[in-house]
């Protein structure tokens, strides 16, 4: 399998957009994922190599997909969420009755 894939949020969004142009339900990422899995299975099944090699590659793809999933989940846990509004300093004097 290739060792240097260039996966990005932009690429993933472009793929989802192409799928959504085919089937609007792919606006839901979980539907888009099903299409991607089906396309992967279809492409692999259409390869003219012995069945045992295709099955072996399918197993490698399943493990690879699991590794990517675990890596992305781990990265998401490490990135602290950005505050909705950047912290601002305040200065002034408030008195009762002030708005």
Short mmCIF file of C-alpha atoms in Angstrom, two decimals, residues 5-96:
data_model
loop_
_atom_site.label_atom_id
_atom_site.label_comp_id
_atom_site.label_asym_id
_atom_site.label_seq_id
_atom_site.Cartn_x
_atom_site.Cartn_y
_atom_site.Cartn_z
CA UNK A 5 -1.07 9.68 1.04
CA UNK A 6 -2.01 13.34 1.25
CA UNK A 7 -5.28 13.38 3.15
CA UNK A 8 -6.78 16.76 4.00
CA UNK A 9 -10.07 18.20 5.12
CA UNK A 10 -10.31 19.93 1.72
CA UNK A 11 -9.93 16.63 -0.17
CA UNK A 12 -12.53 14.95 2.02
CA UNK A 13 -14.96 17.85 1.49
CA UNK A 14 -14.43 17.74 -2.28
CA UNK A 15 -15.14 14.00 -2.33
CA UNK A 16 -18.29 14.53 -0.28
CA UNK A 17 -19.37 17.33 -2.65
CA UNK A 18 -18.95 15.04 -5.67
CA UNK A 19 -20.99 12.35 -3.95
CA UNK A 20 -23.67 14.88 -2.99
CA UNK A 21 -23.94 15.96 -6.63
CA UNK A 22 -24.79 12.32 -7.39
CA UNK A 23 -27.04 11.79 -4.35
CA UNK A 24 -28.07 14.79 -2.21
CA UNK A 25 -28.32 12.51 0.83
CA UNK A 26 -24.50 12.56 0.88
CA UNK A 27 -24.74 15.94 2.57
CA UNK A 28 -24.96 13.65 5.60
CA UNK A 29 -21.36 12.46 6.14
CA UNK A 30 -22.57 9.04 7.30
CA UNK A 31 -24.27 8.45 3.94
CA UNK A 32 -21.16 9.70 2.12
CA UNK A 33 -19.05 7.22 4.11
CA UNK A 34 -21.29 4.38 2.97
CA UNK A 35 -20.80 5.42 -0.66
CA UNK A 36 -17.02 5.61 -0.19
CA UNK A 37 -16.97 2.12 1.34
CA UNK A 38 -19.12 0.79 -1.51
CA UNK A 39 -16.89 2.41 -4.14
CA UNK A 40 -13.79 0.97 -2.46
CA UNK A 41 -15.31 -2.51 -2.46
CA UNK A 42 -16.43 -2.12 -6.07
CA UNK A 43 -13.03 -0.94 -7.30
CA UNK A 44 -11.21 -3.68 -5.46
CA UNK A 45 -13.57 -6.37 -6.75
CA UNK A 46 -13.01 -5.18 -10.34
CA UNK A 47 -9.24 -5.65 -10.18
CA UNK A 48 -7.92 -8.48 -12.33
CA UNK A 49 -5.78 -10.18 -9.70
CA UNK A 50 -6.23 -13.52 -7.96
CA UNK A 51 -9.04 -13.67 -5.41
CA UNK A 52 -6.67 -14.36 -2.51
CA UNK A 53 -4.69 -11.16 -3.30
CA UNK A 54 -7.88 -9.10 -3.45
CA UNK A 55 -9.04 -10.50 -0.12
CA UNK A 56 -5.63 -9.83 1.41
CA UNK A 57 -5.72 -6.25 0.14
CA UNK A 58 -9.27 -5.85 1.50
CA UNK A 59 -8.03 -6.91 4.95
CA UNK A 60 -5.14 -4.44 4.70
CA UNK A 61 -7.57 -1.67 3.72
CA UNK A 62 -9.81 -2.48 6.68
CA UNK A 63 -6.84 -2.26 9.05
CA UNK A 64 -5.62 0.93 7.38
CA UNK A 65 -9.05 2.54 7.68
CA UNK A 66 -9.08 1.65 11.38
CA UNK A 67 -5.63 3.21 11.85
CA UNK A 68 -6.68 6.44 10.13
CA UNK A 69 -9.83 6.54 12.27
CA UNK A 70 -7.85 6.09 15.50
CA UNK A 71 -5.27 8.72 14.47
CA UNK A 72 -7.93 11.32 13.66
CA UNK A 73 -9.85 10.64 16.89
CA UNK A 74 -6.63 10.98 18.89
CA UNK A 75 -5.79 14.26 17.14
CA UNK A 76 -9.26 15.62 17.85
CA UNK A 77 -8.83 14.85 21.55
CA UNK A 78 -5.49 16.68 21.69
CA UNK A 79 -6.71 19.93 20.16
CA UNK A 80 -8.39 22.09 22.79
CA UNK A 81 -11.58 23.69 21.50
CA UNK A 82 -11.20 27.32 20.57
CA UNK A 83 -13.30 29.71 22.62
CA UNK A 84 -16.35 31.08 20.82
CA UNK A 85 -15.08 34.59 21.46
CA UNK A 86 -11.46 35.47 22.06
CA UNK A 87 -10.79 36.62 25.60
CA UNK A 88 -11.13 40.35 25.95
CA UNK A 89 -9.85 42.64 28.60
CA UNK A 90 -12.26 44.98 30.27
CA UNK A 91 -11.58 48.17 32.09
CA UNK A 92 -13.90 50.61 33.73
CA UNK A 93 -15.89 51.40 36.79
CA UNK A 94 -19.37 50.09 37.25
CA UNK A 95 -21.78 51.67 39.65
CA UNK A 96 -25.17 50.36 40.70
#
